[in-house]
């Protein structure tokens, strides 16, 4: 767990699940415009995972990944802090790409104190505990020894393996009951209790909503961020409130 405190007057943007890739030029265009637009007016932006469709290693230095790094780097150099939490698609994004892009990497979860509020940030996949096949897969690929073995393979072999797993994931998802791919209510309650009843902000499920959880008699909000597949949507903290925003370039 990492934690941080923001100044009361800071404007902060939260976004996740952009799934950037060359095959989605409209989303890439919207993201680049967003970096030059609303993000440039904020004090910091939090990207809560799945910035990329997938990340096979920092040695993927394609013009596409370099363009995103250059654009994030320009924002960071202008004084906007860019904070990144890994998702299940891009947990292999490492120190070298982070440095190139001027982004600060966070643990999952991350606790942010601002304006007297506690905001607990997470990608959200760890809360989907009913999806036991996914959680087993997750434990395997988050193992550092496994990751070293994976990263030791040539980039082309890694890309092929990820694409095979993507195919298998899509086929398994089509057979899973929808509710097991959402967060588990008890897992959410445990997390809220552990972090002293904050507001939880997460992505991953692509089911944007605001939920209320009452844990030990305490009322906590859980805000689920939208993906960027059709529109550029994010959450904005400003003057003590969290507002849903949509950016049309
Ligand atoms: O991402 P999303 O939302 O579509 O689906 C997720 C779960 N799927 C995944 C897999 C990713 O989409 C693809 C991999 C990302 C690349 C990471 C790069 C480095 C790792 C390289 C791996 C070789 O996360 C999906 C959930 C869904 O969220 C909802 O929560 O259901 O989970 C699955 O579909 C997983 C399957 O149920 C189990 C997959 C078993 C694959 C076993 C392959 C064995 C190969 C050995 C290597 C570990
Ligand atoms: Mn995800």
PDB file of C-alpha atoms and ligand atoms in Angstrom:
ATOM      1  CA  UNK A   1       0.000   0.000   0.000  1.00  0.00           C
ATOM      2  CA  UNK A   2       1.233   3.502  -0.796  1.00  0.00           C
ATOM      3  CA  UNK A   3      -0.336   6.728   0.424  1.00  0.00           C
ATOM      4  CA  UNK A   4      -0.172  10.436  -0.285  1.00  0.00           C
ATOM      5  CA  UNK A   5      -1.842  13.708   0.613  1.00  0.00           C
ATOM      6  CA  UNK A   6      -3.012  16.360  -1.847  1.00  0.00           C
ATOM      7  CA  UNK A   7      -3.566  20.059  -1.191  1.00  0.00           C
ATOM      8  CA  UNK A   8      -7.183  21.102  -0.682  1.00  0.00           C
ATOM      9  CA  UNK A   9      -7.079  23.364  -3.718  1.00  0.00           C
ATOM     10  CA  UNK A  10      -5.727  20.757  -6.139  1.00  0.00           C
ATOM     11  CA  UNK A  11      -7.861  19.623  -9.085  1.00  0.00           C
ATOM     12  CA  UNK A  12      -7.379  15.877  -9.509  1.00  0.00           C
ATOM     13  CA  UNK A  13      -8.560  13.630 -12.333  1.00  0.00           C
ATOM     14  CA  UNK A  14      -9.104   9.861 -12.100  1.00  0.00           C
ATOM     15  CA  UNK A  15      -9.360   7.609 -15.135  1.00  0.00           C
ATOM     16  CA  UNK A  16      -8.889   3.958 -16.025  1.00  0.00           C
ATOM     17  CA  UNK A  17      -9.460   1.268 -18.639  1.00  0.00           C
ATOM     18  CA  UNK A  18      -8.377   3.226 -21.688  1.00  0.00           C
ATOM     19  CA  UNK A  19      -6.985   0.055 -23.310  1.00  0.00           C
ATOM     20  CA  UNK A  20      -4.829   2.120 -25.649  1.00  0.00           C
ATOM     21  CA  UNK A  21      -3.524   0.301 -28.715  1.00  0.00           C
ATOM     22  CA  UNK A  22      -2.744   1.054 -32.327  1.00  0.00           C
ATOM     23  CA  UNK A  23      -5.977  -0.644 -33.381  1.00  0.00           C
ATOM     24  CA  UNK A  24      -8.053   2.049 -31.593  1.00  0.00           C
ATOM     25  CA  UNK A  25      -6.828   5.335 -33.112  1.00  0.00           C
ATOM     26  CA  UNK A  26      -9.943   7.225 -31.969  1.00  0.00           C
ATOM     27  CA  UNK A  27      -9.253   6.409 -28.310  1.00  0.00           C
ATOM     28  CA  UNK A  28      -5.586   7.316 -28.744  1.00  0.00           C
ATOM     29  CA  UNK A  29      -6.591  10.631 -30.346  1.00  0.00           C
ATOM     30  CA  UNK A  30      -9.029  11.371 -27.519  1.00  0.00           C
ATOM     31  CA  UNK A  31      -6.362  10.567 -24.914  1.00  0.00           C
ATOM     32  CA  UNK A  32      -3.742  12.801 -26.540  1.00  0.00           C
ATOM     33  CA  UNK A  33      -6.294  15.631 -26.760  1.00  0.00           C
ATOM     34  CA  UNK A  34      -7.265  15.016 -23.123  1.00  0.00           C
ATOM     35  CA  UNK A  35      -3.609  15.339 -22.067  1.00  0.00           C
ATOM     36  CA  UNK A  36      -3.383  18.702 -23.807  1.00  0.00           C
ATOM     37  CA  UNK A  37      -6.854  19.728 -22.558  1.00  0.00           C
ATOM     38  CA  UNK A  38      -8.423  18.909 -19.153  1.00  0.00           C
ATOM     39  CA  UNK A  39      -5.338  17.081 -17.832  1.00  0.00           C
ATOM     40  CA  UNK A  40      -3.132  20.126 -18.445  1.00  0.00           C
ATOM     41  CA  UNK A  41      -5.375  22.202 -16.135  1.00  0.00           C
ATOM     42  CA  UNK A  42      -5.211  19.659 -13.273  1.00  0.00           C
ATOM     43  CA  UNK A  43      -2.625  19.408 -10.507  1.00  0.00           C
ATOM     44  CA  UNK A  44      -2.411  15.641 -10.904  1.00  0.00           C
ATOM     45  CA  UNK A  45      -4.007  12.782 -12.781  1.00  0.00           C
ATOM     46  CA  UNK A  46      -4.417   9.220 -11.546  1.00  0.00           C
ATOM     47  CA  UNK A  47      -4.540   6.446 -14.136  1.00  0.00           C
ATOM     48  CA  UNK A  48      -5.982   3.433 -12.301  1.00  0.00           C
ATOM     49  CA  UNK A  49      -4.889   0.621 -14.587  1.00  0.00           C
ATOM     50  CA  UNK A  50      -5.351  -0.748 -18.091  1.00  0.00           C
ATOM     51  CA  UNK A  51      -3.905   2.338 -19.724  1.00  0.00           C
ATOM     52  CA  UNK A  52      -2.745  -0.079 -22.419  1.00  0.00           C
ATOM     53  CA  UNK A  53      -4.589  -2.944 -24.096  1.00  0.00           C
ATOM     54  CA  UNK A  54      -1.678  -5.007 -22.908  1.00  0.00           C
ATOM     55  CA  UNK A  55       1.927  -4.495 -21.935  1.00  0.00           C
ATOM     56  CA  UNK A  56       4.441  -7.187 -22.853  1.00  0.00           C
ATOM     57  CA  UNK A  57       7.556  -5.427 -21.497  1.00  0.00           C
ATOM     58  CA  UNK A  58       9.324  -2.056 -21.470  1.00  0.00           C
ATOM     59  CA  UNK A  59      11.463  -3.140 -24.423  1.00  0.00           C
ATOM     60  CA  UNK A  60       8.373  -2.698 -26.632  1.00  0.00           C
ATOM     61  CA  UNK A  61       9.639   0.578 -28.078  1.00  0.00           C
ATOM     62  CA  UNK A  62       7.182   0.883 -30.942  1.00  0.00           C
ATOM     63  CA  UNK A  63       6.362   4.339 -32.332  1.00  0.00           C
ATOM     64  CA  UNK A  64       2.991   3.930 -30.567  1.00  0.00           C
ATOM     65  CA  UNK A  65       4.356   3.350 -27.050  1.00  0.00           C
ATOM     66  CA  UNK A  66       6.926   6.124 -27.620  1.00  0.00           C
ATOM     67  CA  UNK A  67       4.195   8.557 -28.701  1.00  0.00           C
ATOM     68  CA  UNK A  68       2.249   7.883 -25.495  1.00  0.00           C
ATOM     69  CA  UNK A  69       5.437   8.246 -23.401  1.00  0.00           C
ATOM     70  CA  UNK A  70       6.356  11.525 -25.081  1.00  0.00           C
ATOM     71  CA  UNK A  71       2.855  12.923 -24.572  1.00  0.00           C
ATOM     72  CA  UNK A  72       2.667  11.883 -20.908  1.00  0.00           C
ATOM     73  CA  UNK A  73       6.216  13.184 -20.413  1.00  0.00           C
ATOM     74  CA  UNK A  74       5.281  16.605 -21.813  1.00  0.00           C
ATOM     75  CA  UNK A  75       2.379  16.817 -19.355  1.00  0.00           C
ATOM     76  CA  UNK A  76       4.602  15.795 -16.438  1.00  0.00           C
ATOM     77  CA  UNK A  77       7.286  18.310 -17.432  1.00  0.00           C
ATOM     78  CA  UNK A  78       4.643  21.047 -17.468  1.00  0.00           C
ATOM     79  CA  UNK A  79       4.137  20.374 -13.732  1.00  0.00           C
ATOM     80  CA  UNK A  80       1.146  18.012 -13.675  1.00  0.00           C
ATOM     81  CA  UNK A  81       1.863  14.891 -11.615  1.00  0.00           C
ATOM     82  CA  UNK A  82       0.932  11.716 -13.487  1.00  0.00           C
ATOM     83  CA  UNK A  83       0.336   8.743 -11.204  1.00  0.00           C
ATOM     84  CA  UNK A  84      -0.121   5.253 -12.573  1.00  0.00           C
ATOM     85  CA  UNK A  85      -1.485   2.108 -10.950  1.00  0.00           C
ATOM     86  CA  UNK A  86      -1.117  -1.133 -12.869  1.00  0.00           C
ATOM     87  CA  UNK A  87      -4.153  -3.025 -14.136  1.00  0.00           C
ATOM     88  CA  UNK A  88      -4.459  -6.663 -15.132  1.00  0.00           C
ATOM     89  CA  UNK A  89      -3.443  -5.695 -18.699  1.00  0.00           C
ATOM     90  CA  UNK A  90      -0.374  -3.581 -17.962  1.00  0.00           C
ATOM     91  CA  UNK A  91       1.099  -4.813 -14.678  1.00  0.00           C
ATOM     92  CA  UNK A  92       4.412  -5.427 -16.450  1.00  0.00           C
ATOM     93  CA  UNK A  93       4.877  -1.700 -17.121  1.00  0.00           C
ATOM     94  CA  UNK A  94       8.204  -1.122 -15.403  1.00  0.00           C
ATOM     95  CA  UNK A  95      10.555   1.543 -14.092  1.00  0.00           C
ATOM     96  CA  UNK A  96      12.166   2.203 -17.442  1.00  0.00           C
ATOM     97  CA  UNK A  97       8.937   3.106 -19.290  1.00  0.00           C
ATOM     98  CA  UNK A  98       7.676   4.989 -16.219  1.00  0.00           C
ATOM     99  CA  UNK A  99      10.795   7.148 -16.246  1.00  0.00           C
ATOM    100  CA  UNK A 100      10.546   7.742 -19.979  1.00  0.00           C
ATOM    101  CA  UNK A 101       6.891   8.817 -19.574  1.00  0.00           C
ATOM    102  CA  UNK A 102       7.440  10.889 -16.419  1.00  0.00           C
ATOM    103  CA  UNK A 103       4.908   8.827 -14.474  1.00  0.00           C
ATOM    104  CA  UNK A 104       5.000   7.753 -10.829  1.00  0.00           C
ATOM    105  CA  UNK A 105       3.963   4.180 -10.148  1.00  0.00           C
ATOM    106  CA  UNK A 106       1.635   3.371  -7.240  1.00  0.00           C
ATOM    107  CA  UNK A 107       0.783   0.230  -5.317  1.00  0.00           C
ATOM    108  CA  UNK A 108      -2.715  -1.214  -5.438  1.00  0.00           C
ATOM    109  CA  UNK A 109      -4.445  -0.058  -3.266  1.00  0.00           C
ATOM    110  CA  UNK A 110      -3.274   3.526  -2.779  1.00  0.00           C
ATOM    111  CA  UNK A 111      -4.740   5.836  -0.139  1.00  0.00           C
ATOM    112  CA  UNK A 112      -5.073   9.507  -1.029  1.00  0.00           C
ATOM    113  CA  UNK A 113      -6.062  12.076   1.598  1.00  0.00           C
ATOM    114  CA  UNK A 114      -7.535  15.262   0.217  1.00  0.00           C
ATOM    115  CA  UNK A 115      -9.809  17.937   1.656  1.00  0.00           C
ATOM    116  CA  UNK A 116     -10.498  15.849   4.765  1.00  0.00           C
ATOM    117  CA  UNK A 117     -11.602  12.868   2.642  1.00  0.00           C
ATOM    118  CA  UNK A 118      -9.893   9.501   2.312  1.00  0.00           C
ATOM    119  CA  UNK A 119      -9.956   8.178  -1.255  1.00  0.00           C
ATOM    120  CA  UNK A 120      -8.877   4.575  -1.655  1.00  0.00           C
ATOM    121  CA  UNK A 121      -7.735   3.868  -5.211  1.00  0.00           C
ATOM    122  CA  UNK A 122      -7.562   0.430  -6.773  1.00  0.00           C
ATOM    123  CA  UNK A 123      -7.730  -1.166 -10.203  1.00  0.00           C
ATOM    124  CA  UNK A 124     -10.451  -3.451  -8.864  1.00  0.00           C
ATOM    125  CA  UNK A 125      -9.557  -6.879 -10.270  1.00  0.00           C
ATOM    126  CA  UNK A 126      -8.466  -8.189  -6.863  1.00  0.00           C
ATOM    127  CA  UNK A 127     -12.016  -7.620  -5.617  1.00  0.00           C
ATOM    128  CA  UNK A 128     -13.491 -10.016  -8.189  1.00  0.00           C
ATOM    129  CA  UNK A 129     -12.959 -12.957  -5.846  1.00  0.00           C
ATOM    130  CA  UNK A 130     -15.826 -15.068  -7.251  1.00  0.00           C
ATOM    131  CA  UNK A 131     -13.855 -15.366 -10.507  1.00  0.00           C
ATOM    132  CA  UNK A 132     -11.618 -18.112  -9.174  1.00  0.00           C
ATOM    133  CA  UNK A 133     -10.142 -19.009 -12.603  1.00  0.00           C
ATOM    134  CA  UNK A 134      -9.008 -15.404 -13.006  1.00  0.00           C
ATOM    135  CA  UNK A 135      -7.630 -15.171  -9.459  1.00  0.00           C
ATOM    136  CA  UNK A 136      -5.562 -18.350 -10.036  1.00  0.00           C
ATOM    137  CA  UNK A 137      -4.233 -16.880 -13.293  1.00  0.00           C
ATOM    138  CA  UNK A 138      -3.528 -13.608 -11.501  1.00  0.00           C
ATOM    139  CA  UNK A 139      -1.493 -15.283  -8.746  1.00  0.00           C
ATOM    140  CA  UNK A 140       0.581 -17.046 -11.362  1.00  0.00           C
ATOM    141  CA  UNK A 141       1.413 -14.009 -13.489  1.00  0.00           C
ATOM    142  CA  UNK A 142       2.024 -11.690 -10.497  1.00  0.00           C
ATOM    143  CA  UNK A 143       4.731 -14.061  -9.235  1.00  0.00           C
ATOM    144  CA  UNK A 144       8.081 -12.274  -9.704  1.00  0.00           C
ATOM    145  CA  UNK A 145       9.973 -15.423 -10.716  1.00  0.00           C
ATOM    146  CA  UNK A 146       7.334 -16.198 -13.333  1.00  0.00           C
ATOM    147  CA  UNK A 147       7.604 -12.611 -14.606  1.00  0.00           C
ATOM    148  CA  UNK A 148      11.404 -12.857 -14.928  1.00  0.00           C
ATOM    149  CA  UNK A 149      11.018 -16.043 -16.998  1.00  0.00           C
ATOM    150  CA  UNK A 150       8.380 -14.374 -19.175  1.00  0.00           C
ATOM    151  CA  UNK A 151      10.445 -11.223 -19.720  1.00  0.00           C
ATOM    152  CA  UNK A 152      13.508 -13.303 -20.649  1.00  0.00           C
ATOM    153  CA  UNK A 153      11.697 -14.482 -23.791  1.00  0.00           C
ATOM    154  CA  UNK A 154      11.988 -12.528 -27.059  1.00  0.00           C
ATOM    155  CA  UNK A 155       9.392  -9.748 -27.422  1.00  0.00           C
ATOM    156  CA  UNK A 156       7.768 -11.466 -30.416  1.00  0.00           C
ATOM    157  CA  UNK A 157       7.235 -14.670 -28.390  1.00  0.00           C
ATOM    158  CA  UNK A 158       5.798 -12.656 -25.473  1.00  0.00           C
ATOM    159  CA  UNK A 159       3.372 -10.848 -27.771  1.00  0.00           C
ATOM    160  CA  UNK A 160       2.224 -14.156 -29.230  1.00  0.00           C
ATOM    161  CA  UNK A 161       1.690 -15.645 -25.758  1.00  0.00           C
ATOM    162  CA  UNK A 162      -0.279 -12.605 -24.579  1.00  0.00           C
ATOM    163  CA  UNK A 163      -2.452 -12.739 -27.702  1.00  0.00           C
ATOM    164  CA  UNK A 164      -3.142 -16.442 -27.085  1.00  0.00           C
ATOM    165  CA  UNK A 165      -4.112 -15.669 -23.501  1.00  0.00           C
ATOM    166  CA  UNK A 166      -6.301 -12.781 -24.636  1.00  0.00           C
ATOM    167  CA  UNK A 167      -8.163 -15.197 -26.916  1.00  0.00           C
ATOM    168  CA  UNK A 168      -8.556 -17.726 -24.127  1.00  0.00           C
ATOM    169  CA  UNK A 169      -9.675 -14.998 -21.719  1.00  0.00           C
ATOM    170  CA  UNK A 170     -12.356 -13.748 -24.149  1.00  0.00           C
ATOM    171  CA  UNK A 171     -13.629 -17.263 -24.740  1.00  0.00           C
ATOM    172  CA  UNK A 172     -13.782 -18.017 -20.997  1.00  0.00           C
ATOM    173  CA  UNK A 173     -15.443 -14.670 -20.268  1.00  0.00           C
ATOM    174  CA  UNK A 174     -18.204 -15.455 -22.764  1.00  0.00           C
ATOM    175  CA  UNK A 175     -19.061 -18.529 -20.670  1.00  0.00           C
ATOM    176  CA  UNK A 176     -18.724 -17.011 -17.183  1.00  0.00           C
ATOM    177  CA  UNK A 177     -21.873 -15.784 -15.416  1.00  0.00           C
ATOM    178  CA  UNK A 178     -21.811 -11.989 -15.543  1.00  0.00           C
ATOM    179  CA  UNK A 179     -22.046 -11.571 -11.753  1.00  0.00           C
ATOM    180  CA  UNK A 180     -18.808 -13.435 -11.031  1.00  0.00           C
ATOM    181  CA  UNK A 181     -16.949 -10.862 -13.154  1.00  0.00           C
ATOM    182  CA  UNK A 182     -18.092  -8.080 -10.824  1.00  0.00           C
ATOM    183  CA  UNK A 183     -16.610  -7.268  -7.425  1.00  0.00           C
ATOM    184  CA  UNK A 184     -17.571  -9.456  -4.484  1.00  0.00           C
ATOM    185  CA  UNK A 185     -19.495  -7.450  -1.854  1.00  0.00           C
ATOM    186  CA  UNK A 186     -17.705  -9.075   1.093  1.00  0.00           C
ATOM    187  CA  UNK A 187     -14.296  -8.407  -0.462  1.00  0.00           C
ATOM    188  CA  UNK A 188     -15.280  -4.741  -0.837  1.00  0.00           C
ATOM    189  CA  UNK A 189     -16.509  -4.584   2.780  1.00  0.00           C
ATOM    190  CA  UNK A 190     -13.247  -6.115   4.047  1.00  0.00           C
ATOM    191  CA  UNK A 191     -11.201  -3.566   2.116  1.00  0.00           C
ATOM    192  CA  UNK A 192     -13.333  -0.653   3.324  1.00  0.00           C
ATOM    193  CA  UNK A 193     -12.989  -1.851   6.927  1.00  0.00           C
ATOM    194  CA  UNK A 194      -9.203  -2.328   6.581  1.00  0.00           C
ATOM    195  CA  UNK A 195      -8.737   1.254   5.354  1.00  0.00           C
ATOM    196  CA  UNK A 196     -11.079   2.844   7.916  1.00  0.00           C
ATOM    197  CA  UNK A 197     -14.145   3.412   5.731  1.00  0.00           C
ATOM    198  CA  UNK A 198     -12.853   5.540   2.825  1.00  0.00           C
ATOM    199  CA  UNK A 199     -14.456   6.307  -0.527  1.00  0.00           C
ATOM    200  CA  UNK A 200     -13.325   3.575  -2.910  1.00  0.00           C
ATOM    201  CA  UNK A 201     -12.571   4.444  -6.532  1.00  0.00           C
ATOM    202  CA  UNK A 202     -11.820   1.618  -8.950  1.00  0.00           C
ATOM    203  CA  UNK A 203     -12.129   0.495 -12.565  1.00  0.00           C
ATOM    204  CA  UNK A 204     -11.710  -2.875 -14.284  1.00  0.00           C
ATOM    205  CA  UNK A 205     -15.335  -4.039 -14.430  1.00  0.00           C
ATOM    206  CA  UNK A 206     -16.388  -1.463 -17.070  1.00  0.00           C
ATOM    207  CA  UNK A 207     -19.640  -1.013 -15.099  1.00  0.00           C
ATOM    208  CA  UNK A 208     -19.554   2.694 -14.217  1.00  0.00           C
ATOM    209  CA  UNK A 209     -21.747   3.472 -11.227  1.00  0.00           C
ATOM    210  CA  UNK A 210     -21.850   4.862  -7.703  1.00  0.00           C
ATOM    211  CA  UNK A 211     -22.651   2.357  -4.971  1.00  0.00           C
ATOM    212  CA  UNK A 212     -23.255   2.790  -1.273  1.00  0.00           C
ATOM    213  CA  UNK A 213     -21.844   0.218   1.162  1.00  0.00           C
ATOM    214  CA  UNK A 214     -22.748   0.247   4.833  1.00  0.00           C
ATOM    215  CA  UNK A 215     -19.901  -1.392   6.741  1.00  0.00           C
ATOM    216  CA  UNK A 216     -20.045  -1.628  10.537  1.00  0.00           C
ATOM    217  CA  UNK A 217     -22.737   1.056  10.417  1.00  0.00           C
ATOM    218  CA  UNK A 218     -20.510   3.417   8.409  1.00  0.00           C
ATOM    219  CA  UNK A 219     -21.691   4.599   4.998  1.00  0.00           C
ATOM    220  CA  UNK A 220     -18.997   4.394   2.285  1.00  0.00           C
ATOM    221  CA  UNK A 221     -19.216   5.251  -1.411  1.00  0.00           C
ATOM    222  CA  UNK A 222     -17.736   3.080  -4.134  1.00  0.00           C
ATOM    223  CA  UNK A 223     -17.271   4.797  -7.457  1.00  0.00           C
ATOM    224  CA  UNK A 224     -16.658   2.603 -10.516  1.00  0.00           C
ATOM    225  CA  UNK A 225     -14.869   4.386 -13.343  1.00  0.00           C
ATOM    226  CA  UNK A 226     -15.990   4.009 -16.968  1.00  0.00           C
ATOM    227  CA  UNK A 227     -13.823   2.651 -19.788  1.00  0.00           C
ATOM    228  CA  UNK A 228     -12.800   4.788 -22.757  1.00  0.00           C
ATOM    229  CA  UNK A 229     -14.079   2.538 -25.542  1.00  0.00           C
ATOM    230  CA  UNK A 230     -16.729   4.958 -26.805  1.00  0.00           C
ATOM    231  CA  UNK A 231     -16.115   8.195 -24.945  1.00  0.00           C
ATOM    232  CA  UNK A 232     -13.406   9.809 -22.857  1.00  0.00           C
ATOM    233  CA  UNK A 233     -14.879   9.796 -19.366  1.00  0.00           C
ATOM    234  CA  UNK A 234     -13.207  10.476 -16.047  1.00  0.00           C
ATOM    235  CA  UNK A 235     -13.837  11.594 -12.493  1.00  0.00           C
ATOM    236  CA  UNK A 236     -12.797  15.030 -11.278  1.00  0.00           C
ATOM    237  CA  UNK A 237     -12.054  16.009  -7.701  1.00  0.00           C
ATOM    238  CA  UNK A 238     -12.405  19.756  -7.264  1.00  0.00           C
ATOM    239  CA  UNK A 239     -13.454  21.921  -4.310  1.00  0.00           C
ATOM    240  CA  UNK A 240     -14.472  18.929  -2.198  1.00  0.00           C
ATOM    241  CA  UNK A 241     -16.657  17.102  -4.719  1.00  0.00           C
ATOM    242  CA  UNK A 242     -16.205  14.192  -7.112  1.00  0.00           C
ATOM    243  CA  UNK A 243     -17.904  14.847 -10.446  1.00  0.00           C
ATOM    244  CA  UNK A 244     -18.327  12.629 -13.507  1.00  0.00           C
ATOM    245  CA  UNK A 245     -16.904  14.273 -16.620  1.00  0.00           C
ATOM    246  CA  UNK A 246     -16.975  13.522 -20.291  1.00  0.00           C
ATOM    247  CA  UNK A 247     -14.446  15.068 -22.661  1.00  0.00           C
ATOM    248  CA  UNK A 248     -15.367  15.647 -26.262  1.00  0.00           C
ATOM    249  CA  UNK A 249     -12.223  16.773 -28.126  1.00  0.00           C
TER     250      UNK A 249
HETATM  251  O1  LIG B   1      -8.916  -8.032 -19.209  1.00  0.00           O
HETATM  252  P1  LIG B   1     -10.354  -8.407 -19.255  1.00  0.00           P
HETATM  253  O2  LIG B   1     -11.204  -7.449 -18.473  1.00  0.00           O
HETATM  254  O3  LIG B   1     -10.847  -8.609 -20.659  1.00  0.00           O
HETATM  255  O4  LIG B   1     -10.475  -9.834 -18.550  1.00  0.00           O
HETATM  256  C1  LIG B   1      -9.985  -9.980 -17.244  1.00  0.00           C
HETATM  257  C2  LIG B   1      -9.424 -11.372 -17.050  1.00  0.00           C
HETATM  258  N1  LIG B   1      -8.471 -11.707 -18.099  1.00  0.00           N
HETATM  259  C3  LIG B   1      -7.191 -11.361 -18.000  1.00  0.00           C
HETATM  260  C4  LIG B   1      -6.285 -11.755 -19.136  1.00  0.00           C
HETATM  261  C5  LIG B   1      -5.920 -10.513 -19.930  1.00  0.00           C
HETATM  262  O5  LIG B   1      -7.038 -10.014 -20.602  1.00  0.00           O
HETATM  263  C6  LIG B   1      -4.833 -10.800 -20.947  1.00  0.00           C
HETATM  264  C7  LIG B   1      -3.467 -10.844 -20.395  1.00  0.00           C
HETATM  265  C8  LIG B   1      -2.910  -9.470 -20.161  1.00  0.00           C
HETATM  266  C9  LIG B   1      -1.474  -9.352 -20.547  1.00  0.00           C
HETATM  267  C10 LIG B   1      -0.527  -9.285 -19.435  1.00  0.00           C
HETATM  268  C11 LIG B   1       0.879  -9.380 -19.925  1.00  0.00           C
HETATM  269  C12 LIG B   1       1.734 -10.288 -19.189  1.00  0.00           C
HETATM  270  C13 LIG B   1       1.156 -11.603 -18.843  1.00  0.00           C
HETATM  271  C14 LIG B   1       1.395 -12.565 -19.906  1.00  0.00           C
HETATM  272  C15 LIG B   1       0.639 -13.806 -19.726  1.00  0.00           C
HETATM  273  C16 LIG B   1       1.248 -14.895 -20.533  1.00  0.00           C
HETATM  274  O6  LIG B   1      -6.731 -10.706 -17.077  1.00  0.00           O
HETATM  275  C17 LIG B   1     -10.530 -12.382 -17.054  1.00  0.00           C
HETATM  276  C18 LIG B   1     -11.580 -12.000 -16.029  1.00  0.00           C
HETATM  277  C19 LIG B   1     -12.096 -10.603 -16.338  1.00  0.00           C
HETATM  278  O7  LIG B   1     -10.989  -9.695 -16.298  1.00  0.00           O
HETATM  279  C20 LIG B   1     -13.156 -10.103 -15.365  1.00  0.00           C
HETATM  280  O8  LIG B   1     -12.587  -9.901 -14.086  1.00  0.00           O
HETATM  281  O9  LIG B   1     -12.633 -12.934 -16.062  1.00  0.00           O
HETATM  282  O10 LIG B   1      -9.958 -13.603 -16.610  1.00  0.00           O
HETATM  283  C21 LIG B   1      -9.854 -14.625 -17.476  1.00  0.00           C
HETATM  284  O11 LIG B   1     -10.548 -14.701 -18.461  1.00  0.00           O
HETATM  285  C22 LIG B   1      -8.840 -15.640 -17.066  1.00  0.00           C
HETATM  286  C23 LIG B   1      -9.292 -17.045 -17.378  1.00  0.00           C
HETATM  287  O12 LIG B   1     -10.444 -17.377 -16.662  1.00  0.00           O
HETATM  288  C24 LIG B   1      -8.141 -17.974 -17.093  1.00  0.00           C
HETATM  289  C25 LIG B   1      -7.033 -17.808 -18.122  1.00  0.00           C
HETATM  290  C26 LIG B   1      -6.144 -18.945 -18.036  1.00  0.00           C
HETATM  291  C27 LIG B   1      -5.038 -18.818 -19.045  1.00  0.00           C
HETATM  292  C28 LIG B   1      -4.055 -19.878 -18.775  1.00  0.00           C
HETATM  293  C29 LIG B   1      -2.933 -19.808 -19.739  1.00  0.00           C
HETATM  294  C30 LIG B   1      -1.779 -20.531 -19.195  1.00  0.00           C
HETATM  295  C31 LIG B   1      -0.518 -19.936 -19.687  1.00  0.00           C
HETATM  296  C32 LIG B   1       0.529 -19.915 -18.641  1.00  0.00           C
HETATM  297  C33 LIG B   1       0.947 -18.521 -18.261  1.00  0.00           C
HETATM  298  C34 LIG B   1       0.408 -18.030 -16.973  1.00  0.00           C
HETATM  299 MN1  LIG B   2      -8.748  -4.527 -15.913  1.00  0.00          MN
END
